[in-house]
Coordinates of C-alpha atoms in Angstrom, one line a residue:
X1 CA -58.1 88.9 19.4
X2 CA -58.7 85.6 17.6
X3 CA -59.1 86.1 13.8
X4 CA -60.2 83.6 11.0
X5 CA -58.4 84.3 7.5
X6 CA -60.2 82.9 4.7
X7 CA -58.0 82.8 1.5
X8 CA -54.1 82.9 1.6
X9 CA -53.2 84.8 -1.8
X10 CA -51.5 88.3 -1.4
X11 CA -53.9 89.9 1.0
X12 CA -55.0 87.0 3.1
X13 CA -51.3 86.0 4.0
X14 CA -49.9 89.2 4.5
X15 CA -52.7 90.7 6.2
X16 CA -53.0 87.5 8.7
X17 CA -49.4 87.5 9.1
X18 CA -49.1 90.6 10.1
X19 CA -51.9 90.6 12.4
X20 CA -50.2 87.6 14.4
X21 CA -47.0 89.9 14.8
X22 CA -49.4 92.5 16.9
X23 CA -50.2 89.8 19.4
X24 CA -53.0 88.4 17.9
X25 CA -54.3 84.5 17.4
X26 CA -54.4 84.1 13.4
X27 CA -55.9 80.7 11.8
X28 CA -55.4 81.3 8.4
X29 CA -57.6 78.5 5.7
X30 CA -57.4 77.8 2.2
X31 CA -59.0 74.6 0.7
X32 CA -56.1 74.0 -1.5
X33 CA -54.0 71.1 1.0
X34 CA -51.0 71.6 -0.4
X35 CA -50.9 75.3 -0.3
X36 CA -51.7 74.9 3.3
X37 CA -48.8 72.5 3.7
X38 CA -46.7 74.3 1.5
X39 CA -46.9 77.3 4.2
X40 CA -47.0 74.8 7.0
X41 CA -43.4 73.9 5.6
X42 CA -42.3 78.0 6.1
X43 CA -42.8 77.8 2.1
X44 CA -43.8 80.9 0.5
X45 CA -46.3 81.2 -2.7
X46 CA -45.4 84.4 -3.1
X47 CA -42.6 86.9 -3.6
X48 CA -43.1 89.6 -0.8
X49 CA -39.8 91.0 1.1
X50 CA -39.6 90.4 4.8
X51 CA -43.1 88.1 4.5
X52 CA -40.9 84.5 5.1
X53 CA -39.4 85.9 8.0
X54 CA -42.1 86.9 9.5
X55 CA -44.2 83.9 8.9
X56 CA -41.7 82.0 10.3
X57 CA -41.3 84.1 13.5
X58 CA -45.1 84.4 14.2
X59 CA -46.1 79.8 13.5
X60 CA -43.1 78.9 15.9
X61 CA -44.6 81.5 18.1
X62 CA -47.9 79.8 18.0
X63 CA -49.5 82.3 17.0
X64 CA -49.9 81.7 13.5
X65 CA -51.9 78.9 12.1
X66 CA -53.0 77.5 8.7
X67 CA -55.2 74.8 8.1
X68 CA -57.8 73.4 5.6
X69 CA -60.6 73.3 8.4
X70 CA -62.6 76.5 8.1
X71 CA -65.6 75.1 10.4
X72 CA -62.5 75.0 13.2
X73 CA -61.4 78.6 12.1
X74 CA -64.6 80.1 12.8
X75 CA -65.8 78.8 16.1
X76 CA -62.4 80.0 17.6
X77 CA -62.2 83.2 15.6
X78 CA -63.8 87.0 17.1
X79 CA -63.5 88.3 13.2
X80 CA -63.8 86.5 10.4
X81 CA -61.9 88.1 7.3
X82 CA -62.5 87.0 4.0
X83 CA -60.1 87.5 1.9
X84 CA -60.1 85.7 -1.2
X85 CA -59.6 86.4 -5.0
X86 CA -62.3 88.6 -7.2
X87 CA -61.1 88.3 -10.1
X88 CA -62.6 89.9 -13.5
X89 CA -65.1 88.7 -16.1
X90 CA -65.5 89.0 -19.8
X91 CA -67.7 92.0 -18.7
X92 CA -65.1 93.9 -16.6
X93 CA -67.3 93.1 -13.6
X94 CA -65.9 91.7 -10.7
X95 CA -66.3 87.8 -9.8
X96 CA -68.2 87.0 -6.4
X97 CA -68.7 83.2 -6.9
X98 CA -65.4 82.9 -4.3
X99 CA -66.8 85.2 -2.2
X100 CA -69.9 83.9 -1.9
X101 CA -69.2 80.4 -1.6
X102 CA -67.2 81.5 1.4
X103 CA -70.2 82.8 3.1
X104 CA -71.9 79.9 3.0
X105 CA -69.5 77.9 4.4
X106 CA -68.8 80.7 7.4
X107 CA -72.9 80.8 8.2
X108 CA -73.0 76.7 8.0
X109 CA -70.0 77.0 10.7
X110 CA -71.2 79.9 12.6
X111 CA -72.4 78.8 16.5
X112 CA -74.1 81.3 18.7
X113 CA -71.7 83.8 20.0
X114 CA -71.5 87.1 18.0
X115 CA -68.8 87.2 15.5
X116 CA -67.9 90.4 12.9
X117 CA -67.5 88.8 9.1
X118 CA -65.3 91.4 7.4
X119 CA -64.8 91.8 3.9
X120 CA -60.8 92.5 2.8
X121 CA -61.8 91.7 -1.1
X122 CA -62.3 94.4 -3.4
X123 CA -65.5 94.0 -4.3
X124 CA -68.4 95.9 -5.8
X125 CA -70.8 97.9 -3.9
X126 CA -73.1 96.3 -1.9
X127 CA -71.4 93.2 -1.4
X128 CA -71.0 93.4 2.9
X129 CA -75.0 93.7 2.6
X130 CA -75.4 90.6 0.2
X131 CA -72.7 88.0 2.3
X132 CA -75.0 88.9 5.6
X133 CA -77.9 87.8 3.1
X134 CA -76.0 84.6 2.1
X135 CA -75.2 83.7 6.1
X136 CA -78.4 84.7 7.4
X137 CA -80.0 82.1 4.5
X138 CA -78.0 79.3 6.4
X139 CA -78.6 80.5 10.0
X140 CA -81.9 83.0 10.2
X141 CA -80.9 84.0 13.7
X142 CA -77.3 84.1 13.9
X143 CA -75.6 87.1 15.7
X144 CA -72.7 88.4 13.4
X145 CA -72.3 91.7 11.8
X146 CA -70.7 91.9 8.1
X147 CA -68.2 94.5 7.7
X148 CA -66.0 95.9 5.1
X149 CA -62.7 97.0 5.7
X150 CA -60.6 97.3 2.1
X151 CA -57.1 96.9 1.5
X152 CA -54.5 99.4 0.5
X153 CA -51.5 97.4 -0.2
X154 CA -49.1 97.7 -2.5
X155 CA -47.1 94.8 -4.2
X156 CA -43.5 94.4 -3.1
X157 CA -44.6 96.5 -0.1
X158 CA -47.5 94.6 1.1
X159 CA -45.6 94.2 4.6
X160 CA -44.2 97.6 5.4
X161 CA -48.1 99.2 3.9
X162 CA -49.7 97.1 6.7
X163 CA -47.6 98.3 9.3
X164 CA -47.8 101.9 8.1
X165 CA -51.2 102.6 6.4
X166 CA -51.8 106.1 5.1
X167 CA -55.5 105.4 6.8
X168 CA -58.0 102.4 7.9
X169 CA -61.2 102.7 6.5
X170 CA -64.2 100.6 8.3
X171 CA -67.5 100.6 7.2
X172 CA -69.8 98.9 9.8
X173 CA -73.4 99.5 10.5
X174 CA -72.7 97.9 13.8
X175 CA -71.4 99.7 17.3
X176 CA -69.7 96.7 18.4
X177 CA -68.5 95.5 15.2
X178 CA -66.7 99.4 14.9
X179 CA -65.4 98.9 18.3
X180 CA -63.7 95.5 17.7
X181 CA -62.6 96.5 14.6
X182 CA -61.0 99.8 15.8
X183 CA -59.4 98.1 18.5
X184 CA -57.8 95.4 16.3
X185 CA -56.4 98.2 14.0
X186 CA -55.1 101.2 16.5
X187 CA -51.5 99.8 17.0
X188 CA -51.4 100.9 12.8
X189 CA -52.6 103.6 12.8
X190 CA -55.5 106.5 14.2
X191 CA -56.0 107.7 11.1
X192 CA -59.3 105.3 10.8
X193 CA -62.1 106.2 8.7
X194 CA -65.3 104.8 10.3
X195 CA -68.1 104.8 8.0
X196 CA -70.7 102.6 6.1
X197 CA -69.9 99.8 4.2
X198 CA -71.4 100.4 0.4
X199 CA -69.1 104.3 1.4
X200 CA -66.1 101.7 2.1
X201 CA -66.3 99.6 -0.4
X202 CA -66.6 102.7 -2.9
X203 CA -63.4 103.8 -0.9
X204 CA -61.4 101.2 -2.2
X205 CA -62.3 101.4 -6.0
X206 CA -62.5 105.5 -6.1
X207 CA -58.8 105.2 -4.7
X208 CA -57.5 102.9 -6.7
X209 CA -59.5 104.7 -9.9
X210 CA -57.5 107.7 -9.1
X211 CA -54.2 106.4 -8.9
X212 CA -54.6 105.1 -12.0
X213 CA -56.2 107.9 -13.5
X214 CA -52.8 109.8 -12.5
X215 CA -50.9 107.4 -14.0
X216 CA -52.8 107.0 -17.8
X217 CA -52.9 111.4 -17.4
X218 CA -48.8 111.7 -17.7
X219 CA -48.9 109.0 -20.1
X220 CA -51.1 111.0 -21.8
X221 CA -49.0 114.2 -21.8
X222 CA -45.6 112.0 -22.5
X223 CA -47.3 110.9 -25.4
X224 CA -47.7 114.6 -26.3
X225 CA -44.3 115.5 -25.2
X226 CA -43.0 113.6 -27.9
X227 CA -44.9 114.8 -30.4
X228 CA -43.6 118.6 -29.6
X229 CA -40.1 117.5 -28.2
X230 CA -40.5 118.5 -24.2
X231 CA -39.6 116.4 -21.7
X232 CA -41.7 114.7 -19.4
X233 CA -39.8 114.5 -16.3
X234 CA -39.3 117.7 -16.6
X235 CA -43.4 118.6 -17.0
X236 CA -43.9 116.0 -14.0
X237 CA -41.3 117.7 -11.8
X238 CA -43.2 121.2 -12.4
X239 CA -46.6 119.7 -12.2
X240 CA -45.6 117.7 -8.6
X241 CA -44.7 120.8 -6.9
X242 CA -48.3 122.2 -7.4
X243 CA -49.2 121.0 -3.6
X244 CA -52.8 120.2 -5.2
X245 CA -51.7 117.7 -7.4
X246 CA -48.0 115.8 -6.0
X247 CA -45.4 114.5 -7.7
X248 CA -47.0 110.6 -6.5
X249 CA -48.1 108.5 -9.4
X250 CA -47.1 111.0 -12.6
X251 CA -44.3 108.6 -13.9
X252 CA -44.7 108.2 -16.5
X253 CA -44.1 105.0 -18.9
X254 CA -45.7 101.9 -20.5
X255 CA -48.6 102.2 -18.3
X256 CA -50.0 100.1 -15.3
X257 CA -50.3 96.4 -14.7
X258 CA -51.0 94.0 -11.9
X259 CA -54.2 92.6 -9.8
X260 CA -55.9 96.1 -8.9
X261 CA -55.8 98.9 -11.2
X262 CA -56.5 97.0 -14.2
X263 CA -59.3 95.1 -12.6
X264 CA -60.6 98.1 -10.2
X265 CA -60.9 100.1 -13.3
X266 CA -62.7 98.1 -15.5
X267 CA -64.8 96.9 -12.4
X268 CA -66.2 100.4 -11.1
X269 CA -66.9 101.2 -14.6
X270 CA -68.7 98.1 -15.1
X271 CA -70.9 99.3 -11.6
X272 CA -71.9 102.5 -13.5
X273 CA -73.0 101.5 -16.4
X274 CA -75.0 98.9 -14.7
X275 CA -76.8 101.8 -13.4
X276 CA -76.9 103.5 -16.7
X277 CA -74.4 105.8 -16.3
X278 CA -71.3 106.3 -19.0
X279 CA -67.9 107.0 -17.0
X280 CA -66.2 108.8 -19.9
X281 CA -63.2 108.8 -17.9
X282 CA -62.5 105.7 -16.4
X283 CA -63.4 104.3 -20.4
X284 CA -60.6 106.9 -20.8
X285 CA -57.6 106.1 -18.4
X286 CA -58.4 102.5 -19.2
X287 CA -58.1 103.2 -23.3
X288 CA -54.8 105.3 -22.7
X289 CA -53.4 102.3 -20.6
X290 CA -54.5 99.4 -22.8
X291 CA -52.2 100.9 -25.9
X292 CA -49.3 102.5 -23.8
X293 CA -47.1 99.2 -23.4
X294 CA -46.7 99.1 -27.4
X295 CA -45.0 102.5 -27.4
X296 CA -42.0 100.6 -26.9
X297 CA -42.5 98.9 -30.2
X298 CA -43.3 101.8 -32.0
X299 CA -39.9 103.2 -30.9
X300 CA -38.0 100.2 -31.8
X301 CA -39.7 100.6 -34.9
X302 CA -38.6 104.7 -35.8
X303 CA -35.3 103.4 -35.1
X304 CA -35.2 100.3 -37.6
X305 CA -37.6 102.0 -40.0
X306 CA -40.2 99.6 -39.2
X307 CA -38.5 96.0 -40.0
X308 CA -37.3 94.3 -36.6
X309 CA -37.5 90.9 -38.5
X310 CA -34.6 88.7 -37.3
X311 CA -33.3 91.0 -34.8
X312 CA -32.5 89.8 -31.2
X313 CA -34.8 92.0 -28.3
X314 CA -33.3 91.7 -25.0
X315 CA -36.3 92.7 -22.6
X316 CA -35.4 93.2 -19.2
X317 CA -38.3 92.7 -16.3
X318 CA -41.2 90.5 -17.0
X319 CA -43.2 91.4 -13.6
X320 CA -45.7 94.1 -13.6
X321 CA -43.5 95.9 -11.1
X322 CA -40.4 95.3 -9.6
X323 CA -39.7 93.2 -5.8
X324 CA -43.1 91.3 -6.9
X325 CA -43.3 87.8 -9.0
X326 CA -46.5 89.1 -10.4
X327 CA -47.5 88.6 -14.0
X328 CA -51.1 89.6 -13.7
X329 CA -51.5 92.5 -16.7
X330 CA -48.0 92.7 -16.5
X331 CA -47.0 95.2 -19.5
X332 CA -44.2 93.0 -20.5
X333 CA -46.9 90.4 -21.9
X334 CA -47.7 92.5 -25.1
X335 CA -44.6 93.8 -25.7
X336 CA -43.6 90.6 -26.1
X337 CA -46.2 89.4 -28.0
X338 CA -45.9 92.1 -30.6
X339 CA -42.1 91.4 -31.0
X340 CA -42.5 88.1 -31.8
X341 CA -45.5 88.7 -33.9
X342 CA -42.7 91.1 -36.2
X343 CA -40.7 88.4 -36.2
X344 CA -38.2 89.6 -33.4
X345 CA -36.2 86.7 -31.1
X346 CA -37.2 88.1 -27.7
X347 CA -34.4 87.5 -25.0
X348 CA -36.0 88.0 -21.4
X349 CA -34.5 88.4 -18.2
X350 CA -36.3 88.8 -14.9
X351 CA -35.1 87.8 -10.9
X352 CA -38.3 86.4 -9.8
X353 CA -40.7 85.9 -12.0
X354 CA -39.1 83.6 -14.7
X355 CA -41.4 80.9 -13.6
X356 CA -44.6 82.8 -13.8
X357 CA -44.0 84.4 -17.0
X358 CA -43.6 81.3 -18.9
X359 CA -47.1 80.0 -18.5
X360 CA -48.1 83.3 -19.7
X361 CA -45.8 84.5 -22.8
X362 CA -44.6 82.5 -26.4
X363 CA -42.7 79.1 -26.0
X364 CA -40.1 81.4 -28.2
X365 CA -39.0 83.6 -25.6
X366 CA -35.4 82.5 -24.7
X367 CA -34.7 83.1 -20.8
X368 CA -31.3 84.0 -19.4
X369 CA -29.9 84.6 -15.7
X370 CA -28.9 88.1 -15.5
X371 CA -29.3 91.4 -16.9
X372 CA -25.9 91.6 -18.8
X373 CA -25.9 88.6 -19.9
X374 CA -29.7 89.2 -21.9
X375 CA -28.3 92.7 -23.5
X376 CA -24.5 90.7 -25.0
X377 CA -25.2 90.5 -28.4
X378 CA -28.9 91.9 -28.9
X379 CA -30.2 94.4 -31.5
X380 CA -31.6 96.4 -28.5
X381 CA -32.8 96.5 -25.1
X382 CA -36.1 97.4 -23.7
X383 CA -36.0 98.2 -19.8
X384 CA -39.8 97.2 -19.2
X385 CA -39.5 96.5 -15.0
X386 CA -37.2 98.7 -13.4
X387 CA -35.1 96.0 -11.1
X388 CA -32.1 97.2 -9.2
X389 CA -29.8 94.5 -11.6
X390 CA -31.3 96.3 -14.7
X391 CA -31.0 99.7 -13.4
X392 CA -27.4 99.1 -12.1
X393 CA -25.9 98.6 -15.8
X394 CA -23.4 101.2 -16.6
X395 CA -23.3 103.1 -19.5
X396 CA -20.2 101.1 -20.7
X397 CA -21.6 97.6 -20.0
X398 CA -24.9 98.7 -22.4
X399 CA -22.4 99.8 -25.3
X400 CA -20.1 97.1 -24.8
X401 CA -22.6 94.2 -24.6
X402 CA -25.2 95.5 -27.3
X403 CA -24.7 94.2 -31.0
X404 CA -26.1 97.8 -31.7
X405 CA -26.5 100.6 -29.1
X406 CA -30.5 100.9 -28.8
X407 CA -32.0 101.1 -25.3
X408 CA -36.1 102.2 -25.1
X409 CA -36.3 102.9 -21.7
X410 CA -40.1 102.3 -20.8
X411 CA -39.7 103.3 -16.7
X412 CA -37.9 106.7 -17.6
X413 CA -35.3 105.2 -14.8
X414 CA -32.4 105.5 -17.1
X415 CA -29.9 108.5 -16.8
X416 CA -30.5 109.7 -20.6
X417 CA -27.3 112.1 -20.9
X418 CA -25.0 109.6 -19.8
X419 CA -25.8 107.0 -21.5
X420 CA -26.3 109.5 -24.8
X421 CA -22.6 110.3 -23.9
X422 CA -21.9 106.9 -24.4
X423 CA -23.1 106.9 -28.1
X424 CA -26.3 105.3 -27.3
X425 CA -29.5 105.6 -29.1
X426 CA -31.4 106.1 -26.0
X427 CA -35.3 106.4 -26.5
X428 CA -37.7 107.1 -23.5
X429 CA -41.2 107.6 -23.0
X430 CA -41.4 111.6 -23.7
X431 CA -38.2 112.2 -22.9
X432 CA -37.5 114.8 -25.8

């Protein structure tokens, strides 16, 4: 098929990428030119494993195109996906001026053959209905169909989730439009859910709700756990083998960051009160997440009975997750606001996303090149992104490098015992 790609941030590029490996013609547009020549160049924007290559591969192919010209894009494309940013407001609702500005340029560019305009944003309900609105206004009889089909795709494993979705979900009020859609996505997967589009776009935010409803829950009990000295992995481990619950998503730790829980949260609760309805728990999970980051703090604090003035922090991982250069709600922000607010000297090490983090966190933050070298000579350590090069410290390299042995572990992805073993004060989130 011949696809149009509008917007070439995390979803746009993987998912048109991607779509050119299965054989299909992908234009991909963004109006910033030297984004588009950046990629044009083989030039990432983003850290994604196995996303260069494959950008690479699928261009010299000639299958893979990216241009500035959206009017082009659209005459040549079948399906028009829009897939640019919506991010949130001061209210916690989600942003549609991008959205909508792109539907006005697709129904100024739309000719006369029938095209299906599908929306990959998260957005709220009702929003496939309201782009048709917008393109219609430009072009009264145009024959299109507007779509939604969400994305499920997880950061650092944005390429591998395309490939191997759990489940499509389409929601189409359209024959054809479900038909071309279904044919573009069988070679992922059958498990395709074919329904309407204000049920898809609910899809998207209920799932992504839920996962992080999960995730604030065994903060929750970790959080208890310390008060009554159990261990959490131990309660998660017994909990996960319930087969109605899973041991998926009950981690737990200094909460969840990044471009869709945070927002997707904030966003479906926004859509209910609009309606007058109070979502007690969504107000929850989000509450329970927005303090959970300055646990570590409140460790460091037991430990040093509350004065961390003048002491040297090393903080290792600055992105909201590891294999992703993403700062967006990254917990790493306010922990590292809050030490330097107590007068700490924060020493930060992260692989990727040194570059990011500095237009986000203090002009005081000192950064260094590798895990060991951010622990030699600190106070403590705080593990806040679980990286492979942070992970991979032995128990000796922590005691020998530390000024004084204090690690808060805020992934629970230390081995407690051995590093105890070691003489370390080892603190974790609801680890006993």
């Amino acid at each position: 098929m011949n696809l149009a790609v509008v917007g070439t941030g995390y979803v746009g590029l993987v998912s048109g990428t991607c779509f050119a490996e299965l054989g299909n013609h992908v234009i991909c547009v963004d109006k910033l030119e030297e984004k588009v020549d950046q990629l044009n160049r083989n030039e990432i924007p983003i850290y994604e494993p196995g996303l260069e290559e494959l950008v690479r591969k699928n261009k010299d192919a000639g299958r893979l195109v990216f241009t500035t010209n959206l009017t082009q894009a659209v005459k040549e494309a079948d399906i028009i996906v829009i897939a640019v940013g919506t991010p949130e407001t001061e209210t916690g609702a989600a942003n549609l001026s991008y959205v909508y500005a792109v539907a006005e340029e697709i129904g100024e560019a739309l000719d006369g053959t029938f095209k299906v305009i599908v929306n990959k944003s998260t957005v709220p309900v009702g929003t496939a209905e309201e782009v048709e609105k917008i393109v219609r206004r430009k072009k009264p009889e145009v024959n299109i169909n507007v779509s939604s089909v969400p994305e499920f795709l997880r950061e650092g494993s944005a390429v591998h989730d395309t490939f191997h979705p759990d489940r499509v979900v389409i929601g189409t009020s359209s024959e054809k439009a479900a038909s071309m859609l279904k044919e573009l996505h069988l070679p992922l997967t059958e498990n395709i859910v074919l329904t309407d589009s204000r049920s898809s776009e609910m899809i998207k935010y209920a799932s992504n709700a839920f996962l992080a409803t999960k995730i604030s829950f065994i903060n929750e009990i970790a959080n208890i756990c310390d008060l009554y000295e159990a261990d959490v992995h131990a309660v998660a481990k017994g909990m996960g083998l319930d087969h109605r619950i899973g041991p998926k998503f009950l981690h737990a730790g200094i909460g969840y960051g990044g471009s869709c829980f945070p927002k997707d949260v904030k966003a479906l609760k926004y859509l209910a009160e609009e309606k007058g309805y109070q979502p007690n728990i969504l107000q929850a999970v989000n509450d329970v997440n927005e303090i959970q980051s300055r646990r570590m703090v409140e460790h460091l604090d037991r430990i040093f009975d509350g004065d961390i003035s003048g002491r040297t922090i090393a903080v290792l991982g600055l992105s909201f997750k590891p294999k992703t250069d993403d700062m967006r709600e990254a917990p790493s922000v306010k922990i590292i606001q809050d030490l330097i607010k107590q007068g700490a000297t924060v020493r930060a090490f992260d692989p990727v996303a040194k570059e990011n983090a500095k237009q986000m966190l203090p002009d005081e933050v000192e950064y260094v090149d590798s895990a060991l070298t951010a622990i030699n000579g600190a106070d403590a350590a705080f593990l806040v992104t679980e990286w492979d090069e942070c992970k991979s410290l032995t128990p000796k390299q922590w005691k020998d490098s530390l000024k004084q042995p204090v690690v808060v572990d805020g992934r629970n992805a230390l081995d407690k015992e051995s590093l105890k073993a070691e003489g370390i004060i080892y603190h974790g989130i609801g680890r006993k």
